[in-house]
Amino acid sequence: DAEELIFDETRFSGVARLFPLPDLVMFPHVMQPLHIFEPRYREMLNDALDGDGLIAMSVLAPGWEEDYDGRPALLPQVCLGKVVTHQRLHDGRYNIMLLGSRRARILAEGPATRSFRQAEIELLDELYSADGESDRAEMQAELTVRFQKALPLPKGVKAEGPVHELLASELPLGVLTDLASFALPLDARLKCELLAEADVDCRARMLLQALGAPWKRNRSSAVAAISGYPPRFSCN
């Protein structure tokens, strides 16, 4: 049921289950396959399936290796996602599909009452600034072209296939920036900055700069291959 995939902010308690990983930056509007095998994250998933189905994908801060089994520091930006499908394996592990719903930031982490971590989070609304309206159509057209050229496609997938059709469908700029931020092989630090940025025009400028298109008021640059698209299963 498509209606079940729509995030209802009025029914969100403000407290989210945290699923921190070191190398995955999740974004709204994208679907991510995940393999759940650690006992604490199995408990997290079971709790989500028994409740609102929501999990906040967070990013481990540098130095996490020293305390991975404990409560290592997290970056403040998160993507709140909803479990849309799940498959329980014979040994208790799970394969799930998580749909990114909203960008958010951690306000305060809760006490360690469960094996998994939870935090109070603040949802971040999309911001379309008035001073960016004059450039928006041009930025969207330029970003669409550069996204198509830079998108790494798996072997056997044609550029004029479903991905091309999706990009040609005049997506809202906010959706386009999130799809590009997730799918392109960008530096992980830049991805975190893009997730933290609620201003859609600013995100578009950051991406254009990263893709080699000069644009005023850019904040970041650098493209470094770290992943492919479509995404593979990410393991906890």
Short mmCIF file of C-alpha atoms in Angstrom, two decimals:
data_model
loop_
_atom_site.label_atom_id
_atom_site.label_comp_id
_atom_site.label_asym_id
_atom_site.label_seq_id
_atom_site.Cartn_x
_atom_site.Cartn_y
_atom_site.Cartn_z
CA ASP A 1 0.00 0.00 0.00
CA ALA A 2 1.59 3.26 -1.17
CA GLU A 3 -0.12 5.23 1.59
CA GLU A 4 1.81 3.24 4.19
CA LEU A 5 5.06 4.61 2.73
CA ILE A 6 4.04 8.23 3.34
CA PHE A 7 5.67 9.62 6.47
CA ASP A 8 3.13 11.16 8.85
CA GLU A 9 4.99 13.68 10.98
CA THR A 10 2.04 14.07 13.35
CA ARG A 11 2.38 10.42 14.42
CA PHE A 12 6.13 10.56 15.04
CA SER A 13 7.06 10.58 18.73
CA GLY A 14 10.30 12.51 18.23
CA VAL A 15 12.41 9.59 19.49
CA ALA A 16 14.10 7.37 16.91
CA ARG A 17 16.01 4.11 16.94
CA LEU A 18 19.57 4.72 15.77
CA PHE A 19 21.36 2.48 13.30
CA PRO A 20 24.91 3.88 13.07
CA LEU A 21 27.26 2.76 10.31
CA PRO A 22 30.70 4.10 9.38
CA ASP A 23 30.36 4.17 5.61
CA LEU A 24 26.73 4.68 4.62
CA VAL A 25 25.10 8.10 4.34
CA MET A 26 21.37 7.63 3.73
CA PHE A 27 19.13 10.27 2.12
CA PRO A 28 15.40 10.90 1.83
CA HIS A 29 13.64 9.54 -1.27
CA VAL A 30 16.06 6.62 -1.75
CA MET A 31 15.71 2.92 -1.03
CA GLN A 32 18.59 1.12 0.71
CA PRO A 33 18.93 -2.65 1.16
CA LEU A 34 20.37 -3.59 4.55
CA HIS A 35 21.51 -6.87 6.06
CA ILE A 36 20.86 -7.02 9.81
CA PHE A 37 22.87 -9.58 11.74
CA GLU A 38 24.22 -8.13 15.02
CA PRO A 39 21.99 -9.10 18.00
CA ARG A 40 21.51 -5.47 19.09
CA TYR A 41 20.31 -4.48 15.64
CA ARG A 42 18.06 -7.49 15.36
CA GLU A 43 16.43 -6.25 18.57
CA MET A 44 16.24 -2.77 17.04
CA LEU A 45 14.52 -4.11 13.93
CA ASN A 46 12.07 -6.26 15.88
CA ASP A 47 11.18 -3.21 17.96
CA ALA A 48 10.65 -1.18 14.79
CA LEU A 49 8.48 -3.86 13.20
CA ASP A 50 6.37 -4.04 16.36
CA GLY A 51 6.05 -0.24 16.39
CA ASP A 52 6.20 2.58 13.84
CA GLY A 53 8.66 0.88 11.48
CA LEU A 54 11.07 3.82 11.67
CA ILE A 55 14.87 3.67 11.95
CA ALA A 56 17.26 6.63 11.83
CA MET A 57 20.39 5.90 9.82
CA SER A 58 23.29 7.69 11.49
CA VAL A 59 27.00 7.98 10.74
CA LEU A 60 29.78 7.00 13.14
CA ALA A 61 32.23 9.82 13.85
CA PRO A 62 35.95 9.35 13.16
CA GLY A 63 37.61 7.13 15.76
CA TRP A 64 34.63 4.80 16.07
CA GLU A 65 36.86 1.72 15.71
CA GLU A 66 38.06 2.05 19.30
CA ASP A 67 34.57 1.59 20.76
CA TYR A 68 32.41 0.02 18.05
CA ASP A 69 30.76 -2.46 20.43
CA GLY A 70 29.95 0.35 22.88
CA ARG A 71 28.52 3.80 22.17
CA PRO A 72 31.01 5.58 19.90
CA ALA A 73 30.40 9.21 18.95
CA LEU A 74 27.93 9.92 16.15
CA LEU A 75 27.68 12.75 13.66
CA PRO A 76 24.57 14.84 14.38
CA GLN A 77 22.86 14.48 11.00
CA VAL A 78 20.63 11.44 10.37
CA CYS A 79 18.12 10.20 7.83
CA LEU A 80 14.89 8.86 9.26
CA GLY A 81 13.75 5.87 7.22
CA LYS A 82 10.86 3.43 7.16
CA VAL A 83 11.15 -0.34 6.79
CA VAL A 84 9.11 -1.18 3.69
CA THR A 85 9.98 -4.87 3.31
CA HIS A 86 11.73 -7.40 5.51
CA GLN A 87 12.80 -11.02 5.21
CA ARG A 88 13.71 -13.04 8.28
CA LEU A 89 16.34 -15.69 7.61
CA HIS A 90 16.44 -19.10 9.31
CA ASP A 91 19.16 -18.02 11.76
CA GLY A 92 17.45 -14.82 12.88
CA ARG A 93 19.23 -12.44 10.54
CA TYR A 94 17.20 -10.08 8.35
CA ASN A 95 17.31 -8.55 4.90
CA ILE A 96 15.32 -5.34 4.75
CA MET A 97 14.58 -2.45 2.43
CA LEU A 98 14.62 0.97 4.08
CA LEU A 99 13.02 4.00 2.43
CA GLY A 100 14.51 7.36 3.39
CA SER A 101 11.76 9.65 4.69
CA ARG A 102 13.21 12.80 6.30
CA ARG A 103 16.52 14.41 7.14
CA ALA A 104 16.95 15.18 10.83
CA ARG A 105 19.51 16.00 13.50
CA ILE A 106 20.19 14.37 16.84
CA LEU A 107 19.21 16.58 19.78
CA ALA A 108 19.96 14.25 22.69
CA GLU A 109 20.72 10.56 22.96
CA GLY A 110 18.64 8.61 25.42
CA PRO A 111 19.86 6.42 28.30
CA ALA A 112 21.19 2.95 27.56
CA THR A 113 18.03 1.03 28.45
CA ARG A 114 18.12 -1.21 25.37
CA SER A 115 20.89 -2.99 23.50
CA PHE A 116 20.44 -0.51 20.62
CA ARG A 117 20.72 3.26 20.80
CA GLN A 118 17.86 5.77 20.68
CA ALA A 119 17.78 9.55 20.47
CA GLU A 120 15.49 12.52 20.40
CA ILE A 121 15.76 13.98 16.92
CA GLU A 122 14.59 17.15 15.19
CA LEU A 123 13.07 16.80 11.73
CA LEU A 124 14.44 19.27 9.18
CA ASP A 125 12.00 20.76 6.69
CA GLU A 126 13.04 21.42 3.09
CA LEU A 127 13.91 25.09 2.61
CA TYR A 128 13.56 26.89 -0.70
CA SER A 129 15.03 30.34 -0.16
CA ALA A 130 13.53 33.32 -1.97
CA ASP A 131 16.93 34.51 -3.23
CA GLY A 132 17.54 31.20 -5.00
CA GLU A 133 14.41 31.25 -7.14
CA SER A 134 16.02 33.04 -10.09
CA ASP A 135 18.74 30.37 -10.48
CA ARG A 136 16.67 27.30 -9.63
CA ALA A 137 15.55 26.19 -13.10
CA GLU A 138 19.05 26.61 -14.52
CA MET A 139 20.61 24.74 -11.60
CA GLN A 140 18.14 21.89 -11.98
CA ALA A 141 18.84 21.53 -15.70
CA GLU A 142 22.61 21.62 -15.19
CA LEU A 143 22.51 19.19 -12.28
CA THR A 144 20.34 16.73 -14.23
CA VAL A 145 22.82 16.66 -17.12
CA ARG A 146 25.87 16.30 -14.89
CA PHE A 147 24.18 13.66 -12.73
CA GLN A 148 23.43 11.56 -15.82
CA LYS A 149 27.03 11.84 -17.00
CA ALA A 150 28.60 11.09 -13.62
CA LEU A 151 26.29 8.29 -12.48
CA PRO A 152 28.20 4.99 -12.38
CA LEU A 153 25.98 2.34 -13.95
CA PRO A 154 26.37 -1.39 -13.33
CA LYS A 155 27.52 -3.56 -16.21
CA GLY A 156 24.69 -4.24 -18.60
CA VAL A 157 22.58 -1.25 -17.51
CA LYS A 158 22.03 1.21 -20.35
CA ALA A 159 22.20 4.95 -19.74
CA GLU A 160 18.89 5.39 -21.58
CA GLY A 161 17.13 2.92 -19.26
CA PRO A 162 14.96 3.50 -16.15
CA VAL A 163 17.52 5.78 -14.48
CA HIS A 164 17.55 8.09 -17.51
CA GLU A 165 13.75 8.09 -17.62
CA LEU A 166 13.60 8.98 -13.93
CA LEU A 167 15.98 11.91 -14.36
CA ALA A 168 14.04 13.09 -17.40
CA SER A 169 10.78 13.22 -15.43
CA GLU A 170 11.40 16.72 -14.01
CA LEU A 171 11.84 15.71 -10.41
CA PRO A 172 11.58 18.46 -7.78
CA LEU A 173 15.02 19.93 -7.16
CA GLY A 174 15.04 18.70 -3.56
CA VAL A 175 14.42 15.11 -4.66
CA LEU A 176 17.02 15.41 -7.42
CA THR A 177 19.69 16.65 -5.01
CA ASP A 178 19.01 13.79 -2.60
CA LEU A 179 19.12 11.14 -5.34
CA ALA A 180 22.37 12.58 -6.67
CA SER A 181 23.90 12.91 -3.21
CA PHE A 182 23.16 9.27 -2.49
CA ALA A 183 23.99 7.69 -5.85
CA LEU A 184 27.11 9.56 -6.93
CA PRO A 185 30.58 8.49 -5.73
CA LEU A 186 31.14 11.59 -3.60
CA ASP A 187 33.50 12.03 -0.69
CA ALA A 188 31.82 10.81 2.50
CA ARG A 189 32.37 14.14 4.27
CA LEU A 190 30.58 15.96 1.48
CA LYS A 191 27.69 13.50 1.66
CA CYS A 192 27.35 14.24 5.38
CA GLU A 193 27.31 17.98 4.64
CA LEU A 194 24.63 17.45 2.01
CA LEU A 195 22.53 15.44 4.45
CA ALA A 196 22.88 18.17 7.07
CA GLU A 197 21.85 20.94 4.65
CA ALA A 198 18.12 21.67 4.58
CA ASP A 199 18.41 24.49 2.01
CA VAL A 200 17.67 22.87 -1.36
CA ASP A 201 19.36 25.57 -3.44
CA CYS A 202 22.48 25.34 -1.31
CA ARG A 203 22.57 21.55 -1.79
CA ALA A 204 22.28 22.01 -5.54
CA ARG A 205 25.19 24.46 -5.57
CA MET A 206 27.31 22.11 -3.46
CA LEU A 207 26.64 19.26 -5.88
CA LEU A 208 27.33 21.35 -8.96
CA GLN A 209 30.64 22.45 -7.49
CA ALA A 210 31.52 18.83 -6.72
CA LEU A 211 30.68 17.86 -10.29
CA GLY A 212 32.90 20.57 -11.75
CA ALA A 213 30.27 23.18 -12.59
CA PRO A 214 31.31 26.64 -11.36
CA TRP A 215 28.50 28.18 -9.34
CA LYS A 216 28.36 31.07 -6.92
CA ARG A 217 28.08 30.54 -3.16
CA ASN A 218 29.33 26.97 -3.25
CA ARG A 219 30.41 25.40 0.02
CA SER A 220 32.20 22.19 -0.88
CA SER A 221 33.97 20.24 -3.57
CA ALA A 222 35.83 17.00 -4.18
CA VAL A 223 34.65 13.82 -5.76
CA ALA A 224 36.20 10.54 -4.71
CA ALA A 225 34.96 7.10 -5.66
CA ILE A 226 33.68 5.22 -2.63
CA SER A 227 30.55 3.44 -3.84
CA GLY A 228 28.44 2.39 -6.80
CA TYR A 229 24.80 2.53 -7.81
CA PRO A 230 22.40 0.85 -7.48
CA PRO A 231 23.53 0.19 -3.89
CA ARG A 232 24.62 -3.20 -2.68
CA PHE A 233 23.40 -4.58 0.64
CA SER A 234 25.05 -2.69 3.48
CA CYS A 235 25.95 -4.81 6.48
CA ASN A 236 25.81 -3.71 10.10
#
